[in-house]
mmCIF file of C-alpha atoms and ligand atoms in Angstrom:
data_model
loop_
_atom_site.group_PDB
_atom_site.id
_atom_site.type_symbol
_atom_site.label_atom_id
_atom_site.label_comp_id
_atom_site.label_asym_id
_atom_site.label_seq_id
_atom_site.Cartn_x
_atom_site.Cartn_y
_atom_site.Cartn_z
ATOM 1 C CA UNK A 17 -27.950 5.750 -1.373
ATOM 2 C CA UNK A 18 -26.934 2.197 -0.540
ATOM 3 C CA UNK A 19 -24.345 1.743 2.181
ATOM 4 C CA UNK A 20 -20.956 0.119 1.644
ATOM 5 C CA UNK A 21 -20.686 -2.609 4.298
ATOM 6 C CA UNK A 22 -17.151 -3.763 3.510
ATOM 7 C CA UNK A 23 -15.753 -0.309 4.291
ATOM 8 C CA UNK A 24 -17.279 -0.298 7.783
ATOM 9 C CA UNK A 25 -15.387 -1.198 10.925
ATOM 10 C CA UNK A 26 -17.053 -3.573 13.371
ATOM 11 C CA UNK A 27 -18.183 -0.555 15.426
ATOM 12 C CA UNK A 28 -19.730 1.134 12.406
ATOM 13 C CA UNK A 29 -21.394 -2.067 11.312
ATOM 14 C CA UNK A 30 -22.815 -2.542 14.820
ATOM 15 C CA UNK A 31 -24.313 0.947 14.711
ATOM 16 C CA UNK A 32 -25.818 0.237 11.300
ATOM 17 C CA UNK A 33 -27.298 -3.096 12.459
ATOM 18 C CA UNK A 34 -28.800 -1.352 15.458
ATOM 19 C CA UNK A 35 -30.369 1.248 13.178
ATOM 20 C CA UNK A 36 -31.964 -1.624 11.232
ATOM 21 C CA UNK A 37 -33.598 -2.820 14.465
ATOM 22 C CA UNK A 38 -31.678 -6.108 14.335
ATOM 23 C CA UNK A 39 -30.062 -7.860 17.326
ATOM 24 C CA UNK A 40 -26.464 -6.843 17.993
ATOM 25 C CA UNK A 41 -24.946 -10.261 17.191
ATOM 26 C CA UNK A 42 -25.892 -9.828 13.518
ATOM 27 C CA UNK A 43 -23.022 -7.339 13.108
ATOM 28 C CA UNK A 44 -20.479 -10.029 13.932
ATOM 29 C CA UNK A 45 -22.202 -12.517 11.644
ATOM 30 C CA UNK A 46 -22.100 -10.109 8.693
ATOM 31 C CA UNK A 47 -18.546 -8.970 9.424
ATOM 32 C CA UNK A 48 -17.357 -12.580 9.413
ATOM 33 C CA UNK A 49 -19.032 -13.354 6.085
ATOM 34 C CA UNK A 50 -17.671 -10.207 4.449
ATOM 35 C CA UNK A 51 -14.144 -10.863 5.618
ATOM 36 C CA UNK A 52 -14.267 -14.478 4.492
ATOM 37 C CA UNK A 53 -14.869 -13.128 1.006
ATOM 38 C CA UNK A 54 -18.625 -13.726 0.689
ATOM 39 C CA UNK A 55 -20.036 -11.238 -1.802
ATOM 40 C CA UNK A 56 -23.760 -11.977 -1.801
ATOM 41 C CA UNK A 57 -26.286 -11.512 0.938
ATOM 42 C CA UNK A 58 -28.133 -14.744 0.094
ATOM 43 C CA UNK A 59 -24.917 -16.635 0.905
ATOM 44 C CA UNK A 60 -25.007 -15.294 4.474
ATOM 45 C CA UNK A 61 -27.006 -18.322 5.506
ATOM 46 C CA UNK A 62 -27.401 -17.497 9.193
ATOM 47 C CA UNK A 63 -29.304 -14.267 8.430
ATOM 48 C CA UNK A 64 -33.101 -14.369 8.170
ATOM 49 C CA UNK A 65 -34.327 -14.246 4.560
ATOM 50 C CA UNK A 66 -36.229 -11.010 5.119
ATOM 51 C CA UNK A 67 -33.115 -9.299 6.471
ATOM 52 C CA UNK A 68 -31.048 -10.588 3.529
ATOM 53 C CA UNK A 69 -33.579 -8.941 1.230
ATOM 54 C CA UNK A 70 -33.513 -5.693 3.144
ATOM 55 C CA UNK A 71 -29.698 -5.632 2.889
ATOM 56 C CA UNK A 72 -29.937 -6.364 -0.816
ATOM 57 C CA UNK A 73 -31.910 -3.159 -1.200
ATOM 58 C CA UNK A 74 -30.118 -0.913 1.238
ATOM 59 C CA UNK A 75 -26.508 -2.046 1.175
ATOM 60 C CA UNK A 76 -23.800 -3.352 -1.127
ATOM 61 C CA UNK A 77 -20.564 -5.318 -0.944
ATOM 62 C CA UNK A 78 -17.587 -3.777 -2.711
ATOM 63 C CA UNK A 79 -16.123 -6.299 -5.107
ATOM 64 C CA UNK A 80 -13.022 -6.089 -7.267
ATOM 65 C CA UNK A 81 -12.707 -8.025 -10.484
ATOM 66 C CA UNK A 82 -9.495 -9.723 -11.513
ATOM 67 C CA UNK A 83 -8.709 -8.024 -14.799
ATOM 68 C CA UNK A 84 -5.273 -9.476 -15.468
ATOM 69 C CA UNK A 85 -2.872 -11.697 -13.589
ATOM 70 C CA UNK A 86 0.799 -12.358 -14.196
ATOM 71 C CA UNK A 87 2.991 -14.952 -12.525
ATOM 72 C CA UNK A 88 6.750 -14.434 -12.585
ATOM 73 C CA UNK A 89 8.691 -17.328 -14.038
ATOM 74 C CA UNK A 90 11.775 -16.296 -12.047
ATOM 75 C CA UNK A 91 10.202 -16.322 -8.585
ATOM 76 C CA UNK A 92 6.651 -16.900 -7.382
ATOM 77 C CA UNK A 93 5.622 -13.246 -7.518
ATOM 78 C CA UNK A 94 2.056 -12.770 -8.735
ATOM 79 C CA UNK A 95 0.860 -9.426 -9.969
ATOM 80 C CA UNK A 96 -2.796 -8.552 -10.260
ATOM 81 C CA UNK A 97 -4.538 -5.791 -12.106
ATOM 82 C CA UNK A 98 -7.892 -5.423 -10.370
ATOM 83 C CA UNK A 99 -10.825 -3.571 -11.846
ATOM 84 C CA UNK A 100 -12.856 -1.384 -9.495
ATOM 85 C CA UNK A 101 -16.632 -0.986 -9.693
ATOM 86 C CA UNK A 102 -16.129 2.234 -11.717
ATOM 87 C CA UNK A 103 -13.765 0.382 -14.095
ATOM 88 C CA UNK A 104 -10.499 1.993 -13.012
ATOM 89 C CA UNK A 105 -7.532 -0.318 -12.555
ATOM 90 C CA UNK A 106 -5.215 -0.793 -9.592
ATOM 91 C CA UNK A 107 -2.254 -3.072 -8.958
ATOM 92 C CA UNK A 108 -1.619 -5.563 -6.203
ATOM 93 C CA UNK A 109 1.494 -7.724 -5.919
ATOM 94 C CA UNK A 110 1.908 -10.966 -3.963
ATOM 95 C CA UNK A 111 5.499 -11.832 -3.099
ATOM 96 C CA UNK A 112 6.433 -15.246 -1.776
ATOM 97 C CA UNK A 113 8.821 -15.384 1.151
ATOM 98 C CA UNK A 114 9.760 -18.277 3.411
ATOM 99 C CA UNK A 115 7.238 -17.088 5.990
ATOM 100 C CA UNK A 116 4.422 -16.897 3.436
ATOM 101 C CA UNK A 117 2.907 -14.361 1.095
ATOM 102 C CA UNK A 118 3.456 -10.669 1.552
ATOM 103 C CA UNK A 119 0.938 -8.521 -0.300
ATOM 104 C CA UNK A 120 1.746 -5.072 -1.643
ATOM 105 C CA UNK A 121 -1.512 -3.150 -1.933
ATOM 106 C CA UNK A 122 -2.665 0.141 -3.461
ATOM 107 C CA UNK A 123 -4.451 2.888 -1.550
ATOM 108 C CA UNK A 124 -5.360 5.246 -4.401
ATOM 109 C CA UNK A 125 -5.931 5.222 -8.163
ATOM 110 C CA UNK A 126 -2.886 7.206 -9.224
ATOM 111 C CA UNK A 127 -1.180 9.666 -6.904
ATOM 112 C CA UNK A 128 -0.773 13.423 -6.617
ATOM 113 C CA UNK A 129 2.584 13.505 -4.827
ATOM 114 C CA UNK A 130 4.566 13.945 -8.046
ATOM 115 C CA UNK A 131 7.843 12.155 -7.175
ATOM 116 C CA UNK A 132 9.993 12.395 -10.306
ATOM 117 C CA UNK A 133 11.173 8.768 -10.348
ATOM 118 C CA UNK A 134 7.765 7.166 -9.692
ATOM 119 C CA UNK A 135 5.472 5.805 -12.364
ATOM 120 C CA UNK A 136 2.334 5.803 -10.217
ATOM 121 C CA UNK A 137 2.114 9.579 -10.108
ATOM 122 C CA UNK A 138 2.700 10.329 -13.792
ATOM 123 C CA UNK A 139 -0.990 10.674 -14.622
ATOM 124 C CA UNK A 140 -1.980 12.307 -11.355
ATOM 125 C CA UNK A 141 -4.665 11.191 -8.929
ATOM 126 C CA UNK A 142 -7.975 9.789 -10.167
ATOM 127 C CA UNK A 143 -9.476 9.111 -6.735
ATOM 128 C CA UNK A 144 -8.777 7.485 -3.393
ATOM 129 C CA UNK A 145 -9.891 3.943 -2.637
ATOM 130 C CA UNK A 146 -12.391 3.270 0.103
ATOM 131 C CA UNK A 147 -11.553 0.834 2.912
ATOM 132 C CA UNK A 148 -13.532 -1.968 1.263
ATOM 133 C CA UNK A 149 -11.615 -1.608 -1.991
ATOM 134 C CA UNK A 150 -8.319 -1.702 -0.103
ATOM 135 C CA UNK A 151 -9.443 -4.791 1.815
ATOM 136 C CA UNK A 152 -10.808 -6.636 -1.194
ATOM 137 C CA UNK A 153 -7.297 -6.712 -2.692
ATOM 138 C CA UNK A 154 -6.331 -8.970 0.225
ATOM 139 C CA UNK A 155 -9.439 -11.128 -0.041
ATOM 140 C CA UNK A 156 -9.124 -11.528 -3.815
ATOM 141 C CA UNK A 157 -5.428 -12.416 -3.620
ATOM 142 C CA UNK A 158 -6.069 -14.999 -0.881
ATOM 143 C CA UNK A 159 -8.840 -16.518 -2.930
ATOM 144 C CA UNK A 160 -6.650 -16.762 -6.005
ATOM 145 C CA UNK A 161 -3.534 -18.050 -4.216
ATOM 146 C CA UNK A 162 -5.478 -20.481 -2.047
ATOM 147 C CA UNK A 163 -3.305 -19.380 0.833
ATOM 148 C CA UNK A 164 -3.474 -16.930 3.677
ATOM 149 C CA UNK A 165 -1.675 -13.621 3.239
ATOM 150 C CA UNK A 166 0.684 -13.266 6.194
ATOM 151 C CA UNK A 167 2.104 -9.767 5.677
ATOM 152 C CA UNK A 168 0.830 -6.551 4.168
ATOM 153 C CA UNK A 169 2.826 -3.678 2.775
ATOM 154 C CA UNK A 170 1.038 -0.488 1.827
ATOM 155 C CA UNK A 171 3.560 0.285 -0.888
ATOM 156 C CA UNK A 172 1.492 -0.009 -4.013
ATOM 157 C CA UNK A 173 -0.074 2.844 -5.947
ATOM 158 C CA UNK A 174 -0.974 5.956 -3.964
ATOM 159 C CA UNK A 175 0.025 7.878 -0.867
ATOM 160 C CA UNK A 176 -1.688 6.295 2.161
ATOM 161 C CA UNK A 177 -1.511 9.552 4.165
ATOM 162 C CA UNK A 178 -3.474 11.280 1.405
ATOM 163 C CA UNK A 179 -6.325 8.828 2.099
ATOM 164 C CA UNK A 180 -5.941 8.764 5.855
ATOM 165 C CA UNK A 181 -9.403 7.881 7.183
ATOM 166 C CA UNK A 182 -10.028 5.007 4.783
ATOM 167 C CA UNK A 183 -6.543 3.639 5.424
ATOM 168 C CA UNK A 184 -7.200 3.677 9.186
ATOM 169 C CA UNK A 185 -10.518 1.845 8.668
ATOM 170 C CA UNK A 186 -8.729 -0.711 6.517
ATOM 171 C CA UNK A 187 -5.987 -1.241 9.133
ATOM 172 C CA UNK A 188 -8.555 -1.819 11.881
ATOM 173 C CA UNK A 189 -10.519 -4.213 9.696
ATOM 174 C CA UNK A 190 -7.654 -6.304 8.395
ATOM 175 C CA UNK A 191 -6.386 -6.638 11.973
ATOM 176 C CA UNK A 192 -9.799 -7.546 13.435
ATOM 177 C CA UNK A 193 -9.820 -11.017 15.050
ATOM 178 C CA UNK A 194 -13.246 -11.635 13.480
ATOM 179 C CA UNK A 195 -11.821 -10.838 10.049
ATOM 180 C CA UNK A 196 -8.544 -11.665 8.315
ATOM 181 C CA UNK A 197 -6.723 -11.035 11.587
ATOM 182 C CA UNK A 198 -3.306 -9.944 10.373
ATOM 183 C CA UNK A 199 -1.229 -8.681 13.294
ATOM 184 C CA UNK A 200 -0.161 -5.027 13.184
ATOM 185 C CA UNK A 201 3.444 -6.168 13.441
ATOM 186 C CA UNK A 202 2.973 -7.829 10.064
ATOM 187 C CA UNK A 203 1.819 -4.630 8.389
ATOM 188 C CA UNK A 204 3.989 -1.844 6.924
ATOM 189 C CA UNK A 205 2.813 1.509 5.700
ATOM 190 C CA UNK A 206 4.956 3.659 3.470
ATOM 191 C CA UNK A 207 4.764 7.425 3.063
ATOM 192 C CA UNK A 208 6.698 9.943 0.996
ATOM 193 C CA UNK A 209 6.785 12.143 4.118
ATOM 194 C CA UNK A 210 3.398 13.704 4.829
ATOM 195 C CA UNK A 211 4.267 14.974 8.300
ATOM 196 C CA UNK A 212 0.736 15.657 9.660
ATOM 197 C CA UNK A 213 -0.252 12.123 8.573
ATOM 198 C CA UNK A 214 2.688 10.634 10.494
ATOM 199 C CA UNK A 215 1.660 12.600 13.589
ATOM 200 C CA UNK A 216 -1.968 11.501 13.312
ATOM 201 C CA UNK A 217 -0.953 7.885 12.770
ATOM 202 C CA UNK A 218 1.229 8.053 15.890
ATOM 203 C CA UNK A 219 -1.886 8.924 17.925
ATOM 204 C CA UNK A 220 -3.459 5.590 16.980
ATOM 205 C CA UNK A 221 -0.439 3.760 18.431
ATOM 206 C CA UNK A 222 -0.826 0.805 16.068
ATOM 207 C CA UNK A 223 2.379 -1.223 16.278
ATOM 208 C CA UNK A 224 2.729 -1.302 12.489
ATOM 209 C CA UNK A 225 6.021 -0.579 10.729
ATOM 210 C CA UNK A 226 6.258 2.919 9.353
ATOM 211 C CA UNK A 227 8.325 3.216 6.194
ATOM 212 C CA UNK A 228 9.611 6.557 5.053
ATOM 213 C CA UNK A 229 10.566 7.092 1.422
ATOM 214 C CA UNK A 230 13.698 9.135 2.014
ATOM 215 C CA UNK A 231 15.754 8.860 -1.187
ATOM 216 C CA UNK A 232 17.862 11.954 -0.490
ATOM 217 C CA UNK A 233 20.041 13.303 2.308
ATOM 218 C CA UNK A 234 19.806 17.072 1.751
ATOM 219 C CA UNK A 235 16.735 19.277 1.321
ATOM 220 C CA UNK A 236 18.070 20.388 -2.010
ATOM 221 C CA UNK A 237 18.456 16.858 -3.382
ATOM 222 C CA UNK A 238 15.205 15.631 -1.903
ATOM 223 C CA UNK A 239 13.175 18.614 -3.111
ATOM 224 C CA UNK A 240 14.547 18.096 -6.617
ATOM 225 C CA UNK A 241 12.755 14.751 -6.961
ATOM 226 C CA UNK A 242 10.102 14.803 -4.199
ATOM 227 C CA UNK A 243 7.841 17.892 -4.174
ATOM 228 C CA UNK A 244 6.541 16.961 -0.688
ATOM 229 C CA UNK A 245 9.938 17.981 0.706
ATOM 230 C CA UNK A 246 9.214 21.597 -0.171
ATOM 231 C CA UNK A 247 6.278 21.465 2.212
ATOM 232 C CA UNK A 248 7.785 19.253 4.930
ATOM 233 C CA UNK A 249 11.562 19.376 4.912
ATOM 234 C CA UNK A 250 13.975 16.771 6.225
ATOM 235 C CA UNK A 251 14.182 18.317 9.661
ATOM 236 C CA UNK A 252 10.414 18.300 10.175
ATOM 237 C CA UNK A 253 10.177 14.786 8.727
ATOM 238 C CA UNK A 254 12.794 13.358 11.074
ATOM 239 C CA UNK A 255 11.249 15.193 14.013
ATOM 240 C CA UNK A 256 7.926 13.491 13.173
ATOM 241 C CA UNK A 257 9.731 10.137 12.974
ATOM 242 C CA UNK A 258 11.176 10.667 16.438
ATOM 243 C CA UNK A 259 7.728 11.444 17.835
ATOM 244 C CA UNK A 260 6.274 8.430 16.031
ATOM 245 C CA UNK A 261 8.934 6.222 17.565
ATOM 246 C CA UNK A 262 8.313 7.628 21.037
ATOM 247 C CA UNK A 263 4.600 6.877 20.669
ATOM 248 C CA UNK A 264 4.863 3.377 19.219
ATOM 249 C CA UNK A 265 8.303 2.102 20.220
ATOM 250 C CA UNK A 266 8.640 0.696 16.721
ATOM 251 C CA UNK A 267 11.728 0.677 14.543
ATOM 252 C CA UNK A 268 11.279 2.875 11.474
ATOM 253 C CA UNK A 269 12.211 1.740 8.017
ATOM 254 C CA UNK A 270 13.758 4.196 5.543
ATOM 255 C CA UNK A 271 13.427 3.433 1.854
ATOM 256 C CA UNK A 272 16.312 4.724 -0.188
ATOM 257 C CA UNK A 273 16.192 4.348 -3.975
ATOM 258 C CA UNK A 274 19.839 4.417 -4.972
ATOM 259 C CA UNK A 275 20.449 6.527 -8.076
ATOM 260 C CA UNK A 276 23.823 6.499 -9.795
ATOM 261 C CA UNK A 277 25.795 9.688 -9.276
ATOM 262 C CA UNK A 278 22.927 11.379 -7.445
ATOM 263 C CA UNK A 279 22.611 9.902 -3.966
ATOM 264 C CA UNK A 280 25.174 7.095 -3.783
ATOM 265 C CA UNK A 281 28.312 8.950 -2.731
ATOM 266 C CA UNK A 282 30.179 8.637 0.536
ATOM 267 C CA UNK A 283 28.919 12.104 1.584
ATOM 268 C CA UNK A 284 25.388 10.727 1.257
ATOM 269 C CA UNK A 285 26.229 7.756 3.454
ATOM 270 C CA UNK A 286 27.681 10.099 6.086
ATOM 271 C CA UNK A 287 24.729 12.482 5.957
ATOM 272 C CA UNK A 288 22.291 9.578 6.143
ATOM 273 C CA UNK A 289 24.020 8.288 9.253
ATOM 274 C CA UNK A 290 23.860 11.695 10.890
ATOM 275 C CA UNK A 291 20.194 12.243 9.945
ATOM 276 C CA UNK A 292 19.166 8.940 11.500
ATOM 277 C CA UNK A 293 21.275 9.308 14.629
ATOM 278 C CA UNK A 294 19.395 8.374 17.765
ATOM 279 C CA UNK A 295 16.576 6.677 15.890
ATOM 280 C CA UNK A 296 15.943 2.963 15.894
ATOM 281 C CA UNK A 297 16.088 2.656 12.125
ATOM 282 C CA UNK A 298 16.520 0.297 9.244
ATOM 283 C CA UNK A 299 17.619 1.432 5.790
ATOM 284 C CA UNK A 300 16.248 -0.426 2.811
ATOM 285 C CA UNK A 301 18.301 0.232 -0.314
ATOM 286 C CA UNK A 302 16.423 -0.148 -3.589
ATOM 287 C CA UNK A 303 18.460 0.136 -6.797
ATOM 288 C CA UNK A 304 16.260 2.640 -8.628
ATOM 289 C CA UNK A 305 14.010 1.183 -11.267
ATOM 290 C CA UNK A 306 14.413 3.393 -14.343
ATOM 291 C CA UNK A 307 11.042 4.542 -15.662
ATOM 292 C CA UNK A 308 12.354 6.729 -18.450
ATOM 293 C CA UNK A 309 15.373 6.210 -20.638
ATOM 294 C CA UNK A 310 18.439 8.119 -19.540
ATOM 295 C CA UNK A 311 17.116 9.517 -16.264
ATOM 296 C CA UNK A 312 17.671 7.872 -12.860
ATOM 297 C CA UNK A 313 20.000 4.980 -13.513
ATOM 298 C CA UNK A 314 20.680 2.354 -10.851
ATOM 299 C CA UNK A 315 24.332 2.033 -9.852
ATOM 300 C CA UNK A 316 26.088 -1.250 -10.676
ATOM 301 C CA UNK A 317 25.406 -4.029 -8.164
ATOM 302 C CA UNK A 318 28.906 -3.685 -6.724
ATOM 303 C CA UNK A 319 28.404 0.037 -6.109
ATOM 304 C CA UNK A 320 25.127 -0.574 -4.256
ATOM 305 C CA UNK A 321 26.891 -3.159 -2.104
ATOM 306 C CA UNK A 322 29.726 -0.713 -1.435
ATOM 307 C CA UNK A 323 27.196 1.944 -0.376
ATOM 308 C CA UNK A 324 25.554 -0.585 1.944
ATOM 309 C CA UNK A 325 28.945 -1.399 3.450
ATOM 310 C CA UNK A 326 29.630 2.307 4.039
ATOM 311 C CA UNK A 327 26.319 2.634 5.875
ATOM 312 C CA UNK A 328 27.062 -0.460 7.937
ATOM 313 C CA UNK A 329 30.494 0.896 8.846
ATOM 314 C CA UNK A 330 28.805 4.122 9.945
ATOM 315 C CA UNK A 331 26.691 2.076 12.357
ATOM 316 C CA UNK A 332 23.457 1.852 10.351
ATOM 317 C CA UNK A 333 21.385 -1.204 9.794
ATOM 318 C CA UNK A 334 21.099 -1.388 5.992
ATOM 319 C CA UNK A 335 19.924 -4.060 3.585
ATOM 320 C CA UNK A 336 19.463 -4.197 -0.186
ATOM 321 C CA UNK A 337 15.943 -5.004 -1.255
ATOM 322 C CA UNK A 338 15.534 -8.246 -3.118
ATOM 323 C CA UNK A 339 14.247 -7.723 -6.640
ATOM 324 C CA UNK A 340 11.151 -9.809 -7.197
ATOM 325 C CA UNK A 341 9.029 -10.166 -10.296
ATOM 326 C CA UNK A 342 11.327 -8.155 -12.555
ATOM 327 C CA UNK A 343 9.983 -10.055 -15.588
ATOM 328 C CA UNK A 344 6.389 -8.941 -14.934
ATOM 329 C CA UNK A 345 6.819 -5.187 -14.316
ATOM 330 C CA UNK A 346 6.171 -5.769 -10.636
ATOM 331 C CA UNK A 347 7.337 -2.320 -9.496
ATOM 332 C CA UNK A 348 4.709 0.027 -8.325
ATOM 333 C CA UNK A 349 2.602 1.641 -11.028
ATOM 334 C CA UNK A 350 4.270 -0.002 -13.999
ATOM 335 C CA UNK A 351 1.468 -2.297 -15.075
ATOM 336 C CA UNK A 352 -1.311 0.214 -14.677
ATOM 337 C CA UNK A 353 0.801 2.663 -16.639
ATOM 338 C CA UNK A 354 1.365 0.166 -19.454
ATOM 339 C CA UNK A 355 -2.325 -0.396 -19.538
ATOM 340 C CA UNK A 356 -3.150 3.300 -19.656
ATOM 341 C CA UNK A 357 -0.766 3.626 -22.597
ATOM 342 C CA UNK A 358 -2.495 0.742 -24.341
ATOM 343 C CA UNK A 359 -5.801 2.492 -23.809
ATOM 344 C CA UNK A 360 -4.426 5.685 -25.328
ATOM 345 C CA UNK A 361 -3.178 3.740 -28.374
ATOM 346 C CA UNK A 362 -6.511 2.079 -28.647
ATOM 347 C CA UNK A 363 -8.273 5.394 -28.438
ATOM 348 C CA UNK A 364 -6.051 6.937 -31.036
ATOM 349 C CA UNK A 365 -6.769 4.126 -33.476
ATOM 350 C CA UNK A 366 -10.359 5.231 -33.514
ATOM 351 C CA UNK A 367 -9.718 8.843 -34.320
HETATM 352 N N1 LIG B 25 3.419 6.983 -1.597
HETATM 353 C C1 LIG B 25 4.032 6.097 -0.665
HETATM 354 C C2 LIG B 25 3.736 4.670 -0.997
HETATM 355 C C3 LIG B 25 4.382 4.160 -2.277
HETATM 356 S S1 LIG B 25 5.559 3.029 -1.783
HETATM 357 C C4 LIG B 25 5.509 6.403 -0.577
HETATM 358 O O1 LIG B 25 5.975 7.235 -1.308
HETATM 359 O O2 LIG B 25 6.173 5.848 0.280
HETATM 360 C C5 LIG B 25 6.487 2.767 -3.154
HETATM 361 C C6 LIG B 25 7.969 2.899 -2.867
HETATM 362 O O3 LIG B 25 8.672 2.725 -4.080
HETATM 363 C C7 LIG B 25 8.320 4.284 -2.365
HETATM 364 O O4 LIG B 25 9.391 4.180 -1.453
HETATM 365 C C8 LIG B 25 8.746 4.963 -3.631
HETATM 366 O O5 LIG B 25 9.511 6.100 -3.380
HETATM 367 C C9 LIG B 25 9.494 3.850 -4.317
HETATM 368 N N2 LIG B 25 9.654 4.020 -5.748
HETATM 369 C C10 LIG B 25 8.834 4.615 -6.609
HETATM 370 N N3 LIG B 25 9.339 4.600 -7.851
HETATM 371 C C11 LIG B 25 10.509 3.953 -7.759
HETATM 372 C C12 LIG B 25 11.512 3.621 -8.711
HETATM 373 N N4 LIG B 25 11.406 3.965 -9.991
HETATM 374 N N5 LIG B 25 12.593 2.953 -8.276
HETATM 375 C C13 LIG B 25 12.715 2.606 -6.977
HETATM 376 N N6 LIG B 25 11.806 2.885 -6.037
HETATM 377 C C14 LIG B 25 10.722 3.581 -6.428
#
């Protein structure tokens, strides 16, 4: 079987180069080409021809194909549907901020976490992405935008902790000074609350920002929409957050999708404040994006602002997430879902 070079860390690539009987410096040469977006061995002009040919036979370079691209006419958000080598589709979103582009990337095709409000999980998990496929989202977006990506958020399709090893490889690679070189402080990783994953990530001590999708303030409420809470309850989740903070010293971000009449009452604000007591935390309020008619409605803007004010008065640091790309279905999983539906229609036409 041919080996996937783009998924290898520098260390792994060095070991592979050694096994080919090549001098050690070739690993750095290849790593640099790969991470500059070169996708053919004959373009790696500082490698001997014979070695290029050997790589051609023994290795491959994971490449995504831009399947569709949408640019928001409201803001500069760009949403990509990328096609993987096995023809599945994933989403990547580039959001323009004053400091540059922030890229929201996917870690899996679909998701098996089953959160009730989330589109990405509706059709279950197809498979996890490998590190090269995660990385190529960044390379492809940079190529298309003609600009460097300055921040990464792992908040696209999938649960990063359910694809732990490949996500770790990706983090090391995207941070590598010989590669794209994005500082860990410019990377966020979001989880629905897979406690063992949080503990393992803490061991790596990467100074990335950990984001926790909280969305509820009691076990009962959280378990009703997030099945993961039945396995790892709020107490164990917050305990893991404390340990993570001790290990990394980093502030933790808590995502809170505000749902009218469900988690936006004053009791919720009070419970949230008591849950996060003693943690260096930031609460990111997201008016819920309704994926089905009737269920999970966002509160009116004024009510979200009032909830934010309550949290602030209780001593929490809370902001309301800016809505970007609302005209291009930029929320996680929406485009892929639309596409899957189109495929079903298409299929049915042929019956
Ligand atoms: N699986 C990870 C990564 C996905 S991040 C996680 O759960 O954190 C995507 C974020 O968007 C998560 O915080 C998720 O809970 C949130 N989200 C999903 N569907 C949403 C919706 N309909 N409205 C608002 N936020 C939503």
